[in-house]
Short mmCIF file of C-alpha atoms in Angstrom, two decimals:
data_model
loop_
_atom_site.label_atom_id
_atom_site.label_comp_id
_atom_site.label_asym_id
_atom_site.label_seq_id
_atom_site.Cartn_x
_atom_site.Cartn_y
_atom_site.Cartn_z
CA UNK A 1 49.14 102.85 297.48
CA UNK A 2 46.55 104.73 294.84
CA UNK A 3 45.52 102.35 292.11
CA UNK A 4 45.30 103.13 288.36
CA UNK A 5 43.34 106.45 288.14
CA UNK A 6 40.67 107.68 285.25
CA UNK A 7 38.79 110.69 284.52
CA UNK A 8 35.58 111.27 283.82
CA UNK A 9 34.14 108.32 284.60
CA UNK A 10 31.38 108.82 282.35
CA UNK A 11 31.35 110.73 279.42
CA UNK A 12 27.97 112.03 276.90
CA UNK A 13 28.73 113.75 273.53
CA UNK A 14 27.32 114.82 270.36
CA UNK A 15 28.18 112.79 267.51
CA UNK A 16 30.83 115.05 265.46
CA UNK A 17 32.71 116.53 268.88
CA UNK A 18 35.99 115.63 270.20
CA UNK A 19 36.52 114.27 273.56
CA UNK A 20 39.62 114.02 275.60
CA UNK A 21 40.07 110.65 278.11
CA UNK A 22 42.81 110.96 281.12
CA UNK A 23 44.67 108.59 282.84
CA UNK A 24 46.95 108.63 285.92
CA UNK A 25 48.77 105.37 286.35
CA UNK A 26 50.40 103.63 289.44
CA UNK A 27 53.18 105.77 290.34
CA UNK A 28 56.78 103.83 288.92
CA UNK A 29 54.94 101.79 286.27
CA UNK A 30 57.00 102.67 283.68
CA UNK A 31 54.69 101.05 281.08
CA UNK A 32 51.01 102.18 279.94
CA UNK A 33 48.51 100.43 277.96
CA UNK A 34 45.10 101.67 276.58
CA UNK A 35 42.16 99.23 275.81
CA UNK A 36 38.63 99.21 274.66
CA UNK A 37 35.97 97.03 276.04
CA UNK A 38 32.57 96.43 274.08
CA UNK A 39 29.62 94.46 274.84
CA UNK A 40 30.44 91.03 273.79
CA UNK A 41 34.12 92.09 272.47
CA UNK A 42 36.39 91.79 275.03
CA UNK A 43 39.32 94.21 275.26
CA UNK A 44 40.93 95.83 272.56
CA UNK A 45 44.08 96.40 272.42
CA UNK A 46 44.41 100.30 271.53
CA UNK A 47 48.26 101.65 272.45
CA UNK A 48 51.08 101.10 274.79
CA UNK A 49 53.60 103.52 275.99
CA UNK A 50 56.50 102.41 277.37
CA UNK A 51 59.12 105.24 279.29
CA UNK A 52 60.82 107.16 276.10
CA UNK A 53 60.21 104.67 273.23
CA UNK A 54 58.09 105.25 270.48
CA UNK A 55 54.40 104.46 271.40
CA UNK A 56 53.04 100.84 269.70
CA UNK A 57 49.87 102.86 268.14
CA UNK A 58 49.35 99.08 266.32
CA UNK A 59 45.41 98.92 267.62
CA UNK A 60 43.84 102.79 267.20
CA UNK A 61 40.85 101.49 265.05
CA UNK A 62 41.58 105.13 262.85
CA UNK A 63 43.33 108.56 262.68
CA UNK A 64 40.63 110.11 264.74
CA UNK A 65 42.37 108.56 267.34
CA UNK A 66 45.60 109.84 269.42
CA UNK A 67 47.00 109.45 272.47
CA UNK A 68 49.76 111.10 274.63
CA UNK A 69 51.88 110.43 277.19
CA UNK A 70 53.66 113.66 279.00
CA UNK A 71 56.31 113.15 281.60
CA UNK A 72 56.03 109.25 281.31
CA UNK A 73 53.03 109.81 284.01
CA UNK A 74 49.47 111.16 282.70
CA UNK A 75 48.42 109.71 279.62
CA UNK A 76 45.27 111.48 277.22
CA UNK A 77 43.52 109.61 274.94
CA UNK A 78 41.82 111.68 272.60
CA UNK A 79 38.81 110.52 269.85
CA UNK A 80 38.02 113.22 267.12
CA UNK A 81 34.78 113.84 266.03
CA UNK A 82 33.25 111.06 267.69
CA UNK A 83 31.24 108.63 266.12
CA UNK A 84 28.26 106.44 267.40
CA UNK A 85 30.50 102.80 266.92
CA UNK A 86 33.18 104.61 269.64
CA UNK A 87 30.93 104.02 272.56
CA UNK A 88 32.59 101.73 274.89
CA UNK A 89 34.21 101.66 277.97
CA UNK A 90 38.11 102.94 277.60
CA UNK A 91 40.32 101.14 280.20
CA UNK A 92 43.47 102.54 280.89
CA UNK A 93 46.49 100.07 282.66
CA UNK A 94 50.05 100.27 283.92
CA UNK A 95 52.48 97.97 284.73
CA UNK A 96 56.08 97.59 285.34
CA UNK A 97 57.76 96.49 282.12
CA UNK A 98 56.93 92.33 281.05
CA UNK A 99 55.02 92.35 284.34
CA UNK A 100 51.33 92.20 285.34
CA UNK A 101 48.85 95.22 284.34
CA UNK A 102 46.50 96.91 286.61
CA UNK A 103 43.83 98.58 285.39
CA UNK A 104 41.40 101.65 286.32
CA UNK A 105 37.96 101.89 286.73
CA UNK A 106 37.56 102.93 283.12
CA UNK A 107 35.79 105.86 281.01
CA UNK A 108 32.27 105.13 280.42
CA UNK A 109 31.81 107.09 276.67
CA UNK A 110 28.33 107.76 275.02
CA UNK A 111 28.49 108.57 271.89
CA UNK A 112 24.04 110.00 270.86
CA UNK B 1 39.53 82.94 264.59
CA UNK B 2 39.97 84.13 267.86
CA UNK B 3 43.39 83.88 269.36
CA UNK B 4 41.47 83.22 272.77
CA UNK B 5 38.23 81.84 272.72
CA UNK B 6 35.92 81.84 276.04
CA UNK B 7 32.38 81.21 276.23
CA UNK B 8 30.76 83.89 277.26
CA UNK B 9 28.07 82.93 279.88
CA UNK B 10 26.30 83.91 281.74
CA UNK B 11 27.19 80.93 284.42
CA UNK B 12 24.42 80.25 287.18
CA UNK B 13 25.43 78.40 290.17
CA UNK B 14 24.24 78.13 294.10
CA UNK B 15 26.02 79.39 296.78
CA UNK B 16 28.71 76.87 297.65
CA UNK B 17 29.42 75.14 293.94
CA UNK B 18 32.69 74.33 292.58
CA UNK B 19 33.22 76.85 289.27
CA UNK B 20 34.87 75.70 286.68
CA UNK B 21 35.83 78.47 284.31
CA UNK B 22 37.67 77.71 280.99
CA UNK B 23 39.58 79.41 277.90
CA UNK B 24 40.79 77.67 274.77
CA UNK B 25 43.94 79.31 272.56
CA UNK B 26 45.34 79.20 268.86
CA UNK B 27 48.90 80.25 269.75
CA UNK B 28 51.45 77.76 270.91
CA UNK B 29 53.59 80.72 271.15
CA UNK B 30 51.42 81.69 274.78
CA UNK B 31 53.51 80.84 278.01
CA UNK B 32 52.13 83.59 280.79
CA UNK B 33 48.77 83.11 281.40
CA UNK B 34 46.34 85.11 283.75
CA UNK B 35 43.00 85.50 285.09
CA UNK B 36 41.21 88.53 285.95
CA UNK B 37 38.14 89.50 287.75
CA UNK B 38 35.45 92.12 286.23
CA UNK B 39 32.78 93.89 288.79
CA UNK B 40 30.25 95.64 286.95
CA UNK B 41 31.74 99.25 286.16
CA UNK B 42 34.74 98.59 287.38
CA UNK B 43 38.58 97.58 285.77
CA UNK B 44 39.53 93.97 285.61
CA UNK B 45 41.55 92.94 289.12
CA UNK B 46 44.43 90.33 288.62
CA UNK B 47 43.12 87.18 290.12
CA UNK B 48 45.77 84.50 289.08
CA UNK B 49 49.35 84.43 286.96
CA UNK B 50 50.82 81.55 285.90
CA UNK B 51 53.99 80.27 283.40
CA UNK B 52 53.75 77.32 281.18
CA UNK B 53 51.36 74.25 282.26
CA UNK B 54 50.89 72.81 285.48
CA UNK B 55 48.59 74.14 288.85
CA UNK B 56 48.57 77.45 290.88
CA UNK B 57 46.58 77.78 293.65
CA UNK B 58 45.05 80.69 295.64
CA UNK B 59 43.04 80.26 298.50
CA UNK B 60 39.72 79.54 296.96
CA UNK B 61 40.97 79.55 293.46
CA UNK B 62 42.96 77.09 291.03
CA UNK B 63 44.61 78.67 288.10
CA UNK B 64 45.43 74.98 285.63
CA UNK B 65 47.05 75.22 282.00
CA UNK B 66 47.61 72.23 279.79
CA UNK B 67 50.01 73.61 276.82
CA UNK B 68 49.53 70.17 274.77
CA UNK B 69 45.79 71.00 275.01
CA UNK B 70 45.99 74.47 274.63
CA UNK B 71 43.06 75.19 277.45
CA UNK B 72 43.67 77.07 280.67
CA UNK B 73 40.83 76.94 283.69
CA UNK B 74 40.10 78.78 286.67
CA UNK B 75 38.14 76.65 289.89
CA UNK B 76 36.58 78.44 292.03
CA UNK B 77 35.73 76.38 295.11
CA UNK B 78 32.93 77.19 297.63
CA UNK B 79 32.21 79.87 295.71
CA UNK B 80 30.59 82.85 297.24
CA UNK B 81 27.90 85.61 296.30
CA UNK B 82 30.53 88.03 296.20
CA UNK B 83 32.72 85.78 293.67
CA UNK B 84 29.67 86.98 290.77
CA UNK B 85 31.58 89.12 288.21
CA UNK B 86 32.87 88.78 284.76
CA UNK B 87 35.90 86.61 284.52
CA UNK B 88 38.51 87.38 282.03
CA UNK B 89 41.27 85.15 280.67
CA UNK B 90 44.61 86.48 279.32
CA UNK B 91 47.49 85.56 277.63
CA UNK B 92 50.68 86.96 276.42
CA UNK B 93 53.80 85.35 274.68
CA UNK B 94 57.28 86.22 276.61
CA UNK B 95 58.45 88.04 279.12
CA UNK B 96 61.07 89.96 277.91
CA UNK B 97 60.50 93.80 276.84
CA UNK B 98 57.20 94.20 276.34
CA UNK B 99 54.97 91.66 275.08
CA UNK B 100 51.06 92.74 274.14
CA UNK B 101 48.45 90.86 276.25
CA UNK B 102 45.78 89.08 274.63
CA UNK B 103 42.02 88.91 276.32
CA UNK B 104 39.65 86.41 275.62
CA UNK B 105 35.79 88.08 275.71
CA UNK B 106 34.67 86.97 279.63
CA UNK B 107 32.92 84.50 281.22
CA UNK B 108 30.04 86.59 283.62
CA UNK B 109 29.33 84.30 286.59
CA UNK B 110 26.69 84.84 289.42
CA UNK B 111 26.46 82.81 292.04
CA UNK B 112 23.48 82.71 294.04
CA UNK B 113 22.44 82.75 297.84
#
Protein backbone atom coordinates (compact mmCIF):
# COMPACT_ATOMS: atom_id res chain seq x y z
CA UNK A 1 0.00 0.00 0.00
CA UNK A 2 1.16 3.96 -0.38
CA UNK A 3 3.77 4.81 2.19
CA UNK A 4 3.92 7.98 4.34
CA UNK A 5 3.39 10.90 1.87
CA UNK A 6 5.05 14.68 1.95
CA UNK A 7 4.71 17.73 0.03
CA UNK A 8 6.92 19.79 -1.39
CA UNK A 9 9.76 17.99 -1.24
CA UNK A 10 11.87 20.92 -1.30
CA UNK A 11 11.06 24.13 -0.17
CA UNK A 12 13.17 27.96 -0.76
CA UNK A 13 11.93 31.07 1.17
CA UNK A 14 12.75 34.46 2.17
CA UNK A 15 13.70 34.88 5.62
CA UNK A 16 10.50 36.69 7.31
CA UNK A 17 7.70 34.49 5.13
CA UNK A 18 5.58 31.78 6.31
CA UNK A 19 5.58 28.41 4.86
CA UNK A 20 3.10 25.66 5.12
CA UNK A 21 4.54 21.68 5.23
CA UNK A 22 1.86 18.74 4.35
CA UNK A 23 1.68 15.39 5.25
CA UNK A 24 -0.48 12.40 4.21
CA UNK A 25 0.09 9.43 6.44
CA UNK A 26 -0.46 5.59 5.94
CA UNK A 27 -4.05 5.22 5.66
CA UNK A 28 -5.45 3.66 9.45
CA UNK A 29 -2.43 4.96 11.39
CA UNK A 30 -4.24 6.52 13.84
CA UNK A 31 -1.13 8.22 15.30
CA UNK A 32 1.15 11.10 13.68
CA UNK A 33 4.42 12.36 14.65
CA UNK A 34 6.45 15.37 13.28
CA UNK A 35 10.33 15.53 13.53
CA UNK A 36 13.22 17.67 12.55
CA UNK A 37 16.45 16.39 11.29
CA UNK A 38 19.70 18.68 11.23
CA UNK A 39 23.11 18.07 10.16
CA UNK A 40 24.75 16.40 13.00
CA UNK A 41 21.41 16.57 15.29
CA UNK A 42 19.52 13.75 14.79
CA UNK A 43 15.73 13.94 14.93
CA UNK A 44 13.81 16.20 16.86
CA UNK A 45 11.03 15.44 18.29
CA UNK A 46 8.47 18.32 17.18
CA UNK A 47 4.53 17.04 17.82
CA UNK A 48 2.41 14.00 17.87
CA UNK A 49 -1.19 13.68 17.13
CA UNK A 50 -2.91 10.94 18.18
CA UNK A 51 -6.93 10.34 16.77
CA UNK A 52 -9.05 13.07 18.94
CA UNK A 53 -6.67 13.79 21.89
CA UNK A 54 -5.06 16.87 22.46
CA UNK A 55 -1.82 17.15 20.32
CA UNK A 56 1.69 16.64 22.60
CA UNK A 57 3.07 20.17 21.10
CA UNK A 58 6.06 19.32 23.98
CA UNK A 59 9.04 19.83 21.12
CA UNK A 60 7.89 23.07 18.72
CA UNK A 61 11.27 24.90 19.35
CA UNK A 62 8.71 28.38 19.50
CA UNK A 63 5.24 29.92 18.82
CA UNK A 64 6.11 30.46 15.24
CA UNK A 65 5.41 27.03 15.04
CA UNK A 66 1.86 25.15 14.60
CA UNK A 67 0.64 22.25 13.34
CA UNK A 68 -2.78 20.71 12.41
CA UNK A 69 -4.33 17.71 12.02
CA UNK A 70 -7.94 17.73 10.06
CA UNK A 71 -9.99 14.61 9.83
CA UNK A 72 -7.30 12.55 11.79
CA UNK A 73 -5.68 12.14 8.08
CA UNK A 74 -3.60 15.23 6.53
CA UNK A 75 -1.50 16.89 8.88
CA UNK A 76 0.12 20.84 8.10
CA UNK A 77 2.93 21.94 9.74
CA UNK A 78 3.23 25.49 9.51
CA UNK A 79 6.62 27.83 10.49
CA UNK A 80 5.89 31.68 10.70
CA UNK A 81 8.14 34.05 9.51
CA UNK A 82 10.85 31.78 8.92
CA UNK A 83 14.10 32.15 10.20
CA UNK A 84 17.62 31.06 8.85
CA UNK A 85 18.21 28.33 12.12
CA UNK A 86 14.68 26.53 10.67
CA UNK A 87 16.42 24.98 7.75
CA UNK A 88 16.28 21.34 8.08
CA UNK A 89 14.69 18.53 6.75
CA UNK A 90 10.92 18.09 8.38
CA UNK A 91 10.02 14.34 8.55
CA UNK A 92 6.63 13.52 8.98
CA UNK A 93 5.62 9.64 10.48
CA UNK A 94 2.59 7.53 11.31
CA UNK A 95 2.04 4.64 13.10
CA UNK A 96 -0.57 2.61 14.70
CA UNK A 97 -0.78 3.55 18.36
CA UNK A 98 2.58 2.08 20.73
CA UNK A 99 3.64 0.53 17.43
CA UNK A 100 6.45 1.14 14.91
CA UNK A 101 6.61 4.62 12.88
CA UNK A 102 7.09 4.96 9.24
CA UNK A 103 8.26 7.84 7.93
CA UNK A 104 8.11 9.99 4.52
CA UNK A 105 10.57 11.15 2.36
CA UNK A 106 10.67 14.44 4.20
CA UNK A 107 10.47 18.38 3.35
CA UNK A 108 13.71 19.67 2.33
CA UNK A 109 13.31 23.66 3.79
CA UNK A 110 15.79 26.53 2.84
CA UNK A 111 15.55 29.15 4.74
CA UNK A 112 18.22 32.43 2.50
CA UNK B 1 23.91 14.43 28.10
CA UNK B 2 22.43 12.72 25.44
CA UNK B 3 19.76 10.21 26.24
CA UNK B 4 21.22 8.17 23.17
CA UNK B 5 24.59 8.59 22.23
CA UNK B 6 25.96 7.16 18.71
CA UNK B 7 29.06 7.99 17.08
CA UNK B 8 28.52 9.51 14.21
CA UNK B 9 30.87 8.13 11.47
CA UNK B 10 31.39 8.11 8.77
CA UNK B 11 32.23 4.09 8.78
CA UNK B 12 34.45 2.80 5.76
CA UNK B 13 34.46 -0.79 5.07
CA UNK B 14 35.05 -3.25 1.81
CA UNK B 15 32.56 -5.02 0.21
CA UNK B 16 31.95 -8.18 2.20
CA UNK B 17 32.94 -6.91 6.03
CA UNK B 18 31.09 -7.71 9.05
CA UNK B 19 29.52 -4.07 10.43
CA UNK B 20 29.28 -3.59 13.67
CA UNK B 21 27.11 -0.62 14.47
CA UNK B 22 26.57 0.54 18.13
CA UNK B 23 24.42 3.00 20.45
CA UNK B 24 24.96 3.65 24.14
CA UNK B 25 21.79 4.99 26.50
CA UNK B 26 21.23 6.98 29.88
CA UNK B 27 17.71 5.64 30.55
CA UNK B 28 17.16 2.35 32.26
CA UNK B 29 13.63 3.17 31.73
CA UNK B 30 14.25 2.06 27.58
CA UNK B 31 12.76 -1.50 26.78
CA UNK B 32 11.77 -1.24 22.77
CA UNK B 33 14.59 -0.69 20.85
CA UNK B 34 14.92 -0.18 16.97
CA UNK B 35 17.10 0.40 14.13
CA UNK B 36 16.48 2.32 11.12
CA UNK B 37 18.02 2.82 7.81
CA UNK B 38 18.65 6.51 6.23
CA UNK B 39 19.29 6.81 2.19
CA UNK B 40 20.38 10.12 1.34
CA UNK B 41 17.08 12.30 0.89
CA UNK B 42 15.02 9.91 1.88
CA UNK B 43 12.89 8.96 5.47
CA UNK B 44 14.43 6.51 7.84
CA UNK B 45 13.08 2.67 6.89
CA UNK B 46 12.54 0.34 10.00
CA UNK B 47 15.32 -2.13 9.82
CA UNK B 48 15.08 -4.04 13.21
CA UNK B 49 12.63 -3.97 16.57
CA UNK B 50 13.42 -5.54 19.48
CA UNK B 51 12.07 -5.78 23.49
CA UNK B 52 14.38 -5.95 26.38
CA UNK B 53 18.00 -7.66 25.91
CA UNK B 54 18.87 -10.60 24.10
CA UNK B 55 19.39 -11.26 19.89
CA UNK B 56 17.10 -10.65 16.83
CA UNK B 57 18.08 -11.63 13.69
CA UNK B 58 17.20 -10.66 10.08
CA UNK B 59 18.66 -12.15 7.25
CA UNK B 60 21.87 -10.25 6.99
CA UNK B 61 21.33 -8.28 10.10
CA UNK B 62 21.63 -8.85 14.03
CA UNK B 63 19.74 -6.47 16.17
CA UNK B 64 21.71 -7.31 20.15
CA UNK B 65 20.76 -5.24 23.42
CA UNK B 66 22.47 -5.74 26.74
CA UNK B 67 20.12 -3.75 29.38
CA UNK B 68 22.89 -4.23 32.27
CA UNK B 69 25.23 -2.47 29.79
CA UNK B 70 22.96 -0.18 28.46
CA UNK B 71 24.43 -0.59 24.62
CA UNK B 72 22.38 -1.91 21.73
CA UNK B 73 24.28 -3.02 18.21
CA UNK B 74 23.33 -3.70 14.83
CA UNK B 75 25.76 -6.49 12.60
CA UNK B 76 25.59 -6.30 9.41
CA UNK B 77 27.14 -9.37 7.82
CA UNK B 78 28.49 -9.57 4.20
CA UNK B 79 27.61 -6.33 3.88
CA UNK B 80 26.82 -4.97 0.52
CA UNK B 81 27.29 -1.61 -1.55
CA UNK B 82 23.76 -1.06 -1.32
CA UNK B 83 23.79 -1.50 2.68
CA UNK B 84 25.76 2.41 2.60
CA UNK B 85 23.27 4.77 4.33
CA UNK B 86 22.91 6.47 7.59
CA UNK B 87 21.95 4.17 10.37
CA UNK B 88 19.76 5.38 13.08
CA UNK B 89 19.20 3.92 16.54
CA UNK B 90 15.96 4.40 18.55
CA UNK B 91 14.52 3.92 21.66
CA UNK B 92 11.33 4.41 23.46
CA UNK B 93 10.14 3.45 27.06
CA UNK B 94 6.67 1.31 27.05
CA UNK B 95 4.32 0.23 24.98
CA UNK B 96 1.25 1.25 26.23
CA UNK B 97 -0.57 4.55 24.81
CA UNK B 98 1.80 6.40 23.29
CA UNK B 99 5.26 6.57 24.28
CA UNK B 100 7.72 9.37 22.43
CA UNK B 101 10.64 7.75 20.53
CA UNK B 102 14.01 8.81 21.18
CA UNK B 103 16.82 8.95 18.15
CA UNK B 104 20.29 8.81 18.67
CA UNK B 105 22.21 11.23 15.82
CA UNK B 106 23.29 8.25 13.02
CA UNK B 107 25.98 6.30 12.22
CA UNK B 108 26.60 7.00 8.03
CA UNK B 109 28.21 3.81 6.69
CA UNK B 110 29.56 3.17 3.08
CA UNK B 111 30.68 0.19 2.11
CA UNK B 112 32.79 -0.12 -0.78
CA UNK B 113 33.10 -2.35 -4.01
Amino acid sequence: GAGVSQSPSNKVTEKGKDVELRCDPISGHTALYWYRQSLGQGLEFLIYFQGNSAPDKSGLPSDRFSAERTGGSVSTLTIQRTQQEDSAVYLCASSLVAREQYFGPGTRLTVT
Amino acid sequence: QKEVEQDPGPLSVPEGAIVSLNCTYSNSAFQYFMWYRQYSRKGPELLMYTYSSGNKEDGRFTAQVDKSSKYISLFIRDSQPSDSATYLCAMRKGSGGYQKVTFGTGTKLQVIP
